[in-house]
CSV table of C-alpha atoms in Angstrom, one decimal:
chain,number,residue,atom,x,y,z
A,1,MET,CA,0.0,0.0,0.0
A,2,THR,CA,1.4,3.3,-1.1
A,3,THR,CA,1.4,6.1,1.5
A,4,MET,CA,0.3,9.4,0.1
A,5,GLN,CA,2.5,12.2,1.3
A,6,ARG,CA,0.9,15.5,1.8
A,7,SER,CA,2.7,18.3,0.1
A,8,PHE,CA,3.1,21.6,2.0
A,9,PRO,CA,3.7,25.0,0.4
A,10,ALA,CA,7.2,26.5,0.7
A,11,PRO,CA,7.6,28.8,3.8
A,12,VAL,CA,6.9,32.4,3.1
A,13,ILE,CA,9.7,34.7,4.2
A,14,PRO,CA,8.1,37.6,6.1
A,15,GLN,CA,8.2,41.1,4.9
A,16,PHE,CA,9.6,43.8,7.2
A,17,PHE,CA,9.1,47.4,7.8
A,18,THR,CA,10.2,50.2,10.0
A,19,ASN,CA,9.1,53.8,10.5
A,20,ASN,CA,12.4,55.7,10.5
A,21,ILE,CA,13.1,59.4,11.2
A,22,CYS,CA,14.3,61.3,8.1
A,23,GLY,CA,15.6,64.8,7.5
A,24,ASN,CA,18.0,66.8,5.4
A,25,TYR,CA,21.3,65.3,6.5
A,26,GLN,CA,24.7,67.0,6.4
A,27,ILE,CA,28.3,66.1,7.6
A,28,ARG,CA,29.3,68.3,10.5
A,29,ARG,CA,32.1,68.4,13.1
A,30,PHE,CA,31.8,69.2,16.7
A,31,PHE,CA,34.1,70.4,19.5
A,32,ASN,CA,37.6,69.1,18.6
A,33,GLY,CA,37.0,69.4,14.9
A,34,GLN,CA,38.1,65.8,14.3
A,35,ASP,CA,35.0,63.8,14.6
A,36,ASP,CA,32.6,63.8,11.7
A,37,PHE,CA,28.9,63.3,12.3
A,38,ILE,CA,25.9,62.8,10.0
A,39,CYS,CA,23.2,65.0,11.4
A,40,ALA,CA,20.0,66.8,10.5
A,41,GLN,CA,18.2,69.7,12.2
A,42,GLY,CA,14.4,69.4,12.8
A,43,PRO,CA,11.7,69.4,11.7
A,44,PHE,CA,11.8,65.7,10.9
A,45,ARG,CA,9.6,63.5,8.8
A,46,THR,CA,8.7,59.9,9.4
A,47,GLN,CA,9.2,57.5,6.5
A,48,THR,CA,8.2,53.8,6.2
A,49,VAL,CA,11.1,51.7,4.9
A,50,ALA,CA,9.8,48.3,3.7
A,51,SER,CA,11.4,45.2,2.3
A,52,LYS,CA,11.9,44.8,-1.5
A,53,SER,CA,9.0,42.3,-1.5
A,54,GLU,CA,6.7,45.2,-0.6
A,55,GLU,CA,7.4,46.9,-3.9
A,56,GLY,CA,8.1,43.9,-6.1
A,57,ALA,CA,11.1,41.7,-6.9
A,58,SER,CA,12.7,44.3,-9.1
A,59,ALA,CA,13.2,46.7,-6.2
A,60,PRO,CA,16.7,47.0,-4.8
A,61,SER,CA,17.8,45.1,-1.7
A,62,LEU,CA,18.2,47.4,1.3
A,63,ALA,CA,21.1,45.3,2.7
A,64,ILE,CA,22.9,45.1,-0.7
A,65,SER,CA,22.4,48.9,-1.3
A,66,PHE,CA,23.9,49.5,2.1
A,67,ALA,CA,26.9,47.1,1.7
A,68,ASN,CA,27.8,48.6,-1.7
A,69,ILE,CA,28.2,52.1,-0.2
A,70,ASP,CA,31.7,53.5,-0.6
A,71,GLU,CA,32.0,54.8,3.0
A,72,SER,CA,34.9,57.1,2.0
A,73,ASP,CA,32.5,58.9,-0.4
A,74,LYS,CA,30.4,61.3,1.7
A,75,THR,CA,28.1,61.9,-1.3
A,76,GLN,CA,27.1,58.2,-1.3
A,77,VAL,CA,26.7,58.2,2.5
A,78,LEU,CA,24.4,61.3,2.5
A,79,ALA,CA,22.4,60.0,-0.5
A,80,PHE,CA,21.6,56.8,1.5
A,81,CYS,CA,20.7,58.8,4.7
A,82,ASN,CA,18.5,61.2,2.8
A,83,ALA,CA,16.6,58.4,1.2
A,84,TYR,CA,16.2,56.1,4.3
A,85,GLY,CA,17.4,58.0,7.4
A,86,LEU,CA,20.2,57.0,9.8
A,87,PRO,CA,20.8,53.3,10.5
A,88,TYR,CA,20.7,54.1,14.2
A,89,SER,CA,18.6,57.3,14.6
A,90,SER,CA,19.2,59.2,17.8
A,91,GLN,CA,15.7,60.5,17.5
A,92,ARG,CA,14.4,56.9,17.5
A,93,CYS,CA,16.5,56.2,20.5
A,94,LEU,CA,15.1,59.3,22.3
A,95,GLY,CA,11.6,58.2,21.4
A,96,LYS,CA,12.1,54.9,23.2
A,97,ARG,CA,13.6,56.6,26.3
A,98,VAL,CA,10.7,58.9,27.0
A,99,HIS,CA,8.5,56.0,28.0
A,100,LEU,CA,9.8,55.6,31.5
A,101,ASP,CA,8.9,52.9,34.0
A,102,ASP,CA,7.6,54.7,37.1
A,103,GLU,CA,9.0,52.0,39.4
A,104,ASN,CA,12.7,51.9,38.4
A,105,HIS,CA,13.0,55.0,36.1
A,106,SER,CA,14.2,52.8,33.2
A,107,MET,CA,12.4,51.7,30.1
A,108,LEU,CA,11.8,48.2,28.8
A,109,ILE,CA,10.4,48.2,25.3
A,110,ASN,CA,11.2,45.3,23.1
A,111,ASP,CA,13.9,44.2,25.5
A,112,PHE,CA,15.7,47.5,25.4
A,113,SER,CA,16.9,49.0,28.7
A,114,PHE,CA,17.9,52.7,29.2
A,115,ILE,CA,18.8,54.6,32.3
A,116,ASP,CA,17.0,57.8,31.5
A,117,ASP,CA,15.3,59.8,28.8
A,118,THR,CA,18.4,61.9,27.9
A,119,LEU,CA,20.8,61.1,25.1
A,120,TYR,CA,24.2,62.8,25.0
A,121,LEU,CA,26.8,63.1,22.3
A,122,GLY,CA,29.1,61.1,24.6
A,123,ASP,CA,26.7,58.2,24.2
A,124,VAL,CA,26.8,58.6,20.4
A,125,LEU,CA,30.6,58.5,20.5
A,126,ALA,CA,30.3,55.5,22.8
A,127,GLU,CA,33.2,53.5,24.4
A,128,LYS,CA,35.5,56.5,24.0
A,129,ASP,CA,36.0,55.0,20.6
A,130,TYR,CA,36.3,58.3,18.7
A,131,ALA,CA,37.8,60.6,21.4
A,132,GLY,CA,41.4,60.9,22.6
A,133,THR,CA,41.0,60.6,26.3
A,134,ASP,CA,38.4,59.7,28.9
A,135,ALA,CA,38.4,63.3,30.2
A,136,GLU,CA,37.6,64.5,26.7
A,137,VAL,CA,34.4,62.4,26.7
A,138,SER,CA,33.2,63.2,30.2
A,139,LEU,CA,34.0,66.9,30.2
A,140,GLN,CA,33.0,68.0,26.7
A,141,TYR,CA,30.8,65.5,24.9
A,142,THR,CA,28.4,64.7,27.7
A,143,LEU,CA,27.5,68.4,28.1
A,144,PHE,CA,25.9,68.4,24.6
A,145,GLU,CA,22.3,67.2,24.5
A,146,ILE,CA,21.0,66.2,21.1
A,147,ASP,CA,17.3,66.4,21.6
A,148,GLU,CA,16.8,68.7,18.6
A,149,ILE,CA,18.9,66.9,16.0
A,150,ASP,CA,19.1,63.5,14.5
A,151,ILE,CA,22.8,62.4,14.7
A,152,MET,CA,25.1,59.5,14.2
A,153,SER,CA,28.9,59.2,14.1
A,154,LEU,CA,30.2,58.9,10.5
A,155,ARG,CA,32.7,56.3,11.7
A,156,LEU,CA,29.9,54.2,13.2
A,157,PHE,CA,27.9,54.5,10.0
A,158,ALA,CA,31.0,53.3,8.0
A,159,ARG,CA,31.5,50.5,10.5
A,160,CYS,CA,27.9,49.3,10.0
A,161,VAL,CA,28.5,49.2,6.3
A,162,LYS,CA,31.7,47.2,6.7
A,163,ILE,CA,29.9,44.7,9.1
A,164,VAL,CA,27.2,44.0,6.6
A,165,ARG,CA,29.7,43.7,3.7
A,166,SER,CA,31.8,41.3,5.8
A,167,LEU,CA,28.7,39.1,6.4
A,168,LEU,CA,28.1,39.0,2.7
A,169,VAL,CA,31.7,38.1,2.0
A,170,ILE,CA,31.5,35.1,4.3
A,171,GLN,CA,28.2,33.9,3.0
A,172,SER,CA,29.1,34.2,-0.7
A,173,TYR,CA,32.4,32.3,-0.2
A,174,LEU,CA,30.8,29.5,1.8
A,175,ILE,CA,27.9,29.0,-0.7
A,176,ARG,CA,29.6,29.7,-4.1
A,177,HIS,CA,33.3,30.1,-3.3
A,178,GLU,CA,33.1,33.7,-4.5
A,179,GLY,CA,36.1,35.7,-3.3
A,180,THR,CA,39.1,34.3,-1.5
A,181,GLN,CA,39.8,32.4,1.7
A,182,ALA,CA,42.0,35.3,2.8
A,183,GLY,CA,39.1,37.7,2.4
A,184,VAL,CA,36.9,35.5,4.6
A,185,ILE,CA,39.6,35.4,7.3
A,186,TYR,CA,39.8,39.2,7.2
A,187,ALA,CA,36.0,39.5,7.3
A,188,LEU,CA,35.7,37.1,10.3
A,189,ALA,CA,38.5,39.0,12.2
A,190,TYR,CA,36.8,42.3,11.5
A,191,LEU,CA,33.4,41.0,12.8
A,192,LEU,CA,35.0,39.7,16.0
A,193,HIS,CA,36.9,42.8,16.7
A,194,TYR,CA,34.4,45.6,15.7
A,195,SER,CA,30.9,44.3,15.4
A,196,THR,CA,29.8,45.7,18.8
A,197,ARG,CA,31.8,48.9,18.9
A,198,GLY,CA,29.8,52.1,19.4
A,199,ILE,CA,26.3,50.5,19.8
A,200,HIS,CA,25.9,49.6,23.4
A,201,TYR,CA,23.6,52.5,24.1
A,202,LEU,CA,21.2,51.3,21.4
A,203,LEU,CA,21.1,47.6,21.6
A,204,PRO,CA,19.9,45.2,24.3
A,205,ARG,CA,22.4,43.0,26.2
A,206,ILE,CA,22.8,39.7,24.4
A,207,GLU,CA,24.6,36.7,25.7
A,208,ALA,CA,25.5,35.0,22.4
A,209,PRO,CA,29.2,33.8,22.3
A,210,THR,CA,30.0,35.9,19.3
A,211,LEU,CA,28.8,39.1,20.8
A,212,ARG,CA,30.6,38.4,24.1
A,213,THR,CA,33.8,37.8,22.1
A,214,ALA,CA,33.4,41.0,20.2
A,215,GLU,CA,32.7,43.0,23.3
A,216,TYR,CA,36.0,41.8,24.9
A,217,PHE,CA,37.9,42.7,21.7
A,218,ALA,CA,36.1,46.0,21.2
A,219,THR,CA,36.5,47.6,24.7
A,220,HIS,CA,39.7,48.7,26.2
A,221,LYS,CA,39.7,46.0,28.9
A,222,ARG,CA,43.1,44.4,29.3
A,223,ILE,CA,42.0,40.8,29.0
A,224,SER,CA,44.1,38.0,27.7
A,225,HIS,CA,43.0,35.6,25.1
A,226,THR,CA,43.3,32.9,27.8
A,227,GLN,CA,40.9,34.6,30.1
A,228,LEU,CA,38.5,35.4,27.2
A,229,LEU,CA,38.4,31.7,26.1
A,230,LYS,CA,38.0,30.6,29.7
A,231,ASN,CA,34.9,32.8,30.1
A,232,ILE,CA,33.4,31.6,26.9
A,233,ARG,CA,34.2,28.0,27.5
A,234,LYS,CA,31.9,28.1,30.6
A,235,THR,CA,28.9,28.3,28.3
A,236,ASP,CA,30.1,27.0,25.0
A,237,ALA,CA,33.2,24.8,25.0
A,238,ASP,CA,33.0,24.0,21.2
A,239,TYR,CA,32.8,27.6,20.2
A,240,ALA,CA,35.7,28.5,22.5
A,241,CYS,CA,37.8,25.8,20.9
A,242,ARG,CA,37.0,27.0,17.4
A,243,LEU,CA,37.6,30.6,18.4
A,244,GLN,CA,41.0,29.7,19.8
A,245,ASN,CA,42.0,27.9,16.6
A,246,PHE,CA,40.9,30.9,14.5
A,247,LEU,CA,42.8,33.4,16.6
A,248,THR,CA,46.0,31.5,15.8
A,249,ILE,CA,45.8,32.6,12.2
A,250,VAL,CA,45.0,36.2,12.9
A,251,ASP,CA,48.5,37.9,13.1
A,252,LYS,CA,49.5,41.4,14.1
A,253,HIS,CA,49.8,42.5,10.5
A,254,MET,CA,46.2,41.6,9.8
A,255,LEU,CA,45.0,43.4,13.0
A,256,HIS,CA,46.9,46.5,12.1
A,257,THR,CA,45.4,46.5,8.6
A,258,LEU,CA,41.9,46.0,10.0
A,259,ASP,CA,42.5,48.8,12.5
A,260,ASP,CA,43.4,51.2,9.6
A,261,TYR,CA,40.4,50.0,7.7
A,262,ASP,CA,38.1,50.6,10.6
A,263,LYS,CA,39.5,54.1,11.1
A,264,ASP,CA,39.0,54.8,7.3
A,265,LEU,CA,42.7,55.1,6.7
A,266,LEU,CA,42.2,52.3,4.2
A,267,THR,CA,39.4,52.3,1.6
A,268,LYS,CA,37.6,49.1,0.7
A,269,LYS,CA,39.4,49.2,-2.7
A,270,GLN,CA,42.8,49.3,-0.9
A,271,LEU,CA,41.8,46.6,1.5
A,272,THR,CA,40.7,44.4,-1.4
A,273,ALA,CA,44.1,44.9,-3.1
A,274,ILE,CA,45.8,43.9,0.2
A,275,ILE,CA,43.7,40.8,0.5
A,276,LEU,CA,44.3,39.8,-3.2
A,277,ALA,CA,48.0,40.0,-2.5
A,278,GLU,CA,47.8,38.2,0.8
A,279,ASP,CA,49.6,34.9,0.9
A,280,VAL,CA,47.9,32.5,3.3
A,281,PRO,CA,49.8,29.2,3.0
A,282,GLY,CA,48.9,26.6,5.5
A,283,ARG,CA,45.9,28.6,6.8
A,284,SER,CA,42.8,26.5,6.8
A,285,LEU,CA,39.5,28.1,7.3
A,286,ASP,CA,37.0,26.4,9.6
A,287,HIS,CA,33.8,26.7,7.7
A,288,ALA,CA,31.7,25.6,10.7
A,289,PHE,CA,33.2,28.5,12.7
A,290,ALA,CA,32.6,30.9,9.9
A,291,ARG,CA,28.9,29.9,9.7
A,292,ARG,CA,28.6,30.1,13.5
A,293,VAL,CA,29.9,33.7,13.6
A,294,LEU,CA,27.5,34.7,10.7
A,295,LEU,CA,24.6,33.0,12.4
A,296,ASP,CA,25.2,34.5,15.8
A,297,ILE,CA,25.7,38.1,14.5
A,298,ILE,CA,22.5,37.9,12.4
A,299,ASN,CA,20.5,36.5,15.3
A,300,ASP,CA,21.9,39.0,17.8
A,301,ASN,CA,20.6,41.8,15.6
A,302,ILE,CA,17.2,40.6,14.6
A,303,TYR,CA,15.8,38.8,17.7
A,304,THR,CA,13.9,41.9,19.0
A,305,ALA,CA,12.0,42.3,15.7
A,306,ARG,CA,8.3,42.0,16.4
A,307,PRO,CA,6.0,39.9,14.1
A,308,GLN,CA,2.7,41.5,13.2
A,309,MET,CA,-0.2,40.6,11.0
A,310,ASP,CA,-1.5,42.8,8.2
A,311,LEU,CA,-4.2,42.7,5.5
A,312,ALA,CA,-3.3,42.8,1.8
A,313,GLN,CA,-6.2,42.4,-0.7
A,314,GLU,CA,-8.4,40.9,2.0
A,315,LYS,CA,-5.7,38.3,2.9
A,316,PHE,CA,-3.7,38.1,6.1
A,317,THR,CA,0.0,38.7,5.5
A,318,SER,CA,3.1,38.7,7.8
A,319,LEU,CA,5.0,41.8,8.7
A,320,TRP,CA,8.0,42.3,11.0
A,321,GLN,CA,8.4,45.6,12.9
A,322,CYS,CA,12.0,46.7,13.3
A,323,SER,CA,13.3,49.1,16.1
A,324,TYR,CA,15.9,50.8,13.9
A,325,LEU,CA,16.7,51.0,10.3
A,326,MET,CA,19.8,48.9,11.0
A,327,GLN,CA,17.7,46.1,12.3
A,328,ALA,CA,15.7,46.2,9.0
A,329,ILE,CA,19.0,46.0,7.1
A,330,TYR,CA,19.9,42.9,9.2
A,331,LEU,CA,16.4,41.4,8.5
A,332,ASP,CA,16.9,42.0,4.8
A,333,LEU,CA,20.3,40.4,5.1
A,334,TYR,CA,18.7,37.4,6.9
A,335,GLN,CA,16.3,37.0,3.9
A,336,LEU,CA,19.2,37.1,1.5
A,337,LEU,CA,21.2,34.5,3.4
A,338,LEU,CA,18.2,32.2,3.4
A,339,ASN,CA,18.0,32.6,-0.4
A,340,PRO,CA,21.6,32.8,-1.5
A,341,GLY,CA,20.6,32.3,-5.1
A,342,GLU,CA,19.1,35.7,-5.3
A,343,TYR,CA,22.4,37.6,-5.2
A,344,HIS,CA,26.0,37.3,-6.4
A,345,ARG,CA,29.3,39.0,-5.8
A,346,CYS,CA,30.8,40.8,-8.8
A,347,ALA,CA,33.2,38.5,-10.6
A,348,ASN,CA,35.7,41.4,-11.0
A,349,PRO,CA,38.2,40.5,-8.2
A,350,GLU,CA,39.0,44.2,-7.7
A,351,CYS,CA,35.3,45.0,-7.1
A,352,SER,CA,33.6,44.1,-3.8
A,353,ASN,CA,30.0,45.0,-4.8
A,354,TYR,CA,27.0,42.7,-4.7
A,355,PHE,CA,23.9,42.6,-6.9
A,356,LEU,CA,20.5,40.9,-7.1
A,357,ILE,CA,19.9,38.3,-9.8
A,358,SER,CA,16.8,38.9,-11.9
A,359,GLY,CA,14.8,36.1,-13.5
A,360,ARG,CA,15.9,37.1,-16.9
A,361,ARG,CA,19.7,37.4,-16.1
A,362,ALA,CA,20.4,34.4,-13.8
A,363,ASP,CA,23.8,34.1,-15.4
A,364,LYS,CA,24.8,37.7,-14.7
A,365,ARG,CA,28.4,37.8,-13.3
A,366,TYR,CA,29.2,41.5,-13.0
A,367,CYS,CA,27.6,44.3,-11.0
A,368,CYS,CA,27.8,46.8,-13.9
A,369,ASN,CA,28.8,47.2,-17.5
A,370,ARG,CA,32.1,48.9,-16.4
A,371,CYS,CA,33.3,45.8,-14.5
A,372,ALA,CA,32.2,43.5,-17.4
A,373,SER,CA,34.0,45.7,-19.9
A,374,LYS,CA,37.2,45.9,-17.8
A,375,MET,CA,37.3,42.1,-17.4
A,376,GLY,CA,36.6,41.6,-21.1
A,377,LYS,CA,39.5,43.9,-22.1
A,378,GLN,CA,41.8,42.0,-19.8
A,379,GLY,CA,40.8,38.8,-21.5
A,380,LYS,CA,39.5,37.3,-18.3
A,381,THR,CA,36.3,35.2,-17.9
A,382,TYR,CA,34.5,34.1,-14.9
A,383,ARG,CA,35.0,30.5,-13.8
A,384,PRO,CA,33.3,29.5,-10.6
A,385,HIS,CA,35.5,27.7,-8.0
A,386,LYS,CA,34.7,24.0,-7.4
A,387,GLU,CA,34.6,22.6,-3.9
A,388,LYS,CA,37.4,20.0,-3.5
């Protein structure tokens, strides 16, 4: 007797949306004249930013548009902000802080905890990451309230771009071997060292191993790798072992290069050139560890998104409300990683851009005609790597 198997429809990936603050953004400097900020003066407008599935498959991906930004080009940075708002809007943060809990004078909304309803420029700088000394932060920056402007550090914006780009680098290599092993090692090292810098005042406390690792690296605590691994091993021995093995292939030269890259002393084009010239003999990449880092960072940044129901043409649909635009970017990235066939990395090795695959051009290998023409003039063709 043949058993009839019931067929179920493929799962529908939820759409997302967020209502972000938008304004007329400019690049300004405050106090010491060394720190650039993206800021806009009121009045502000509220804009709904939705996933590409809201507007049709031909619409651009928010995550890919963000990852392709040349963070050294302020024109591109401002164009994105004027279109979508800040990834971490200080006005959104202030809006959360005004709802105080009468009992303990702190707010709990969507698992976010804040001390009071005031946000200072020192908070935006965060972790003394952009100032010279502790005194400079406490005496100058914390005296400047930002309740009438929407503001974000330019370096934090650039760091967010680099984080999203690093996640795409890892995924595209693991799935299709696009890029190089050295590029993935650099991407993993960058995520572990910088993925939590500057955002503690915005995000909830999360206990995932990857975030704890990054917090130890990101802060100025003098903690040895031995103590770091000991602390992580208490809750996740396997992750601690894999982390220890990975740290052995991250040398001082790589860390110095990544530090210059994070400080915008190196552009993404210059970093790509360094990675292409990098010789990594004997360095084997732990794919399981790379997947774990990617998984933890994505989960760390989307777990507070709230599911909601909506009506579309008299049918119930699923929507996910995001707290910040950056969370919407991570949720869009989450959808891309679940559907890796929807995007590709440009086959020009000197280009680090990504693009969506349309139904009519599934064989497209270059992000633009310029890259295709350049590779054609050099007599190079794209040949996908095969997994050995």
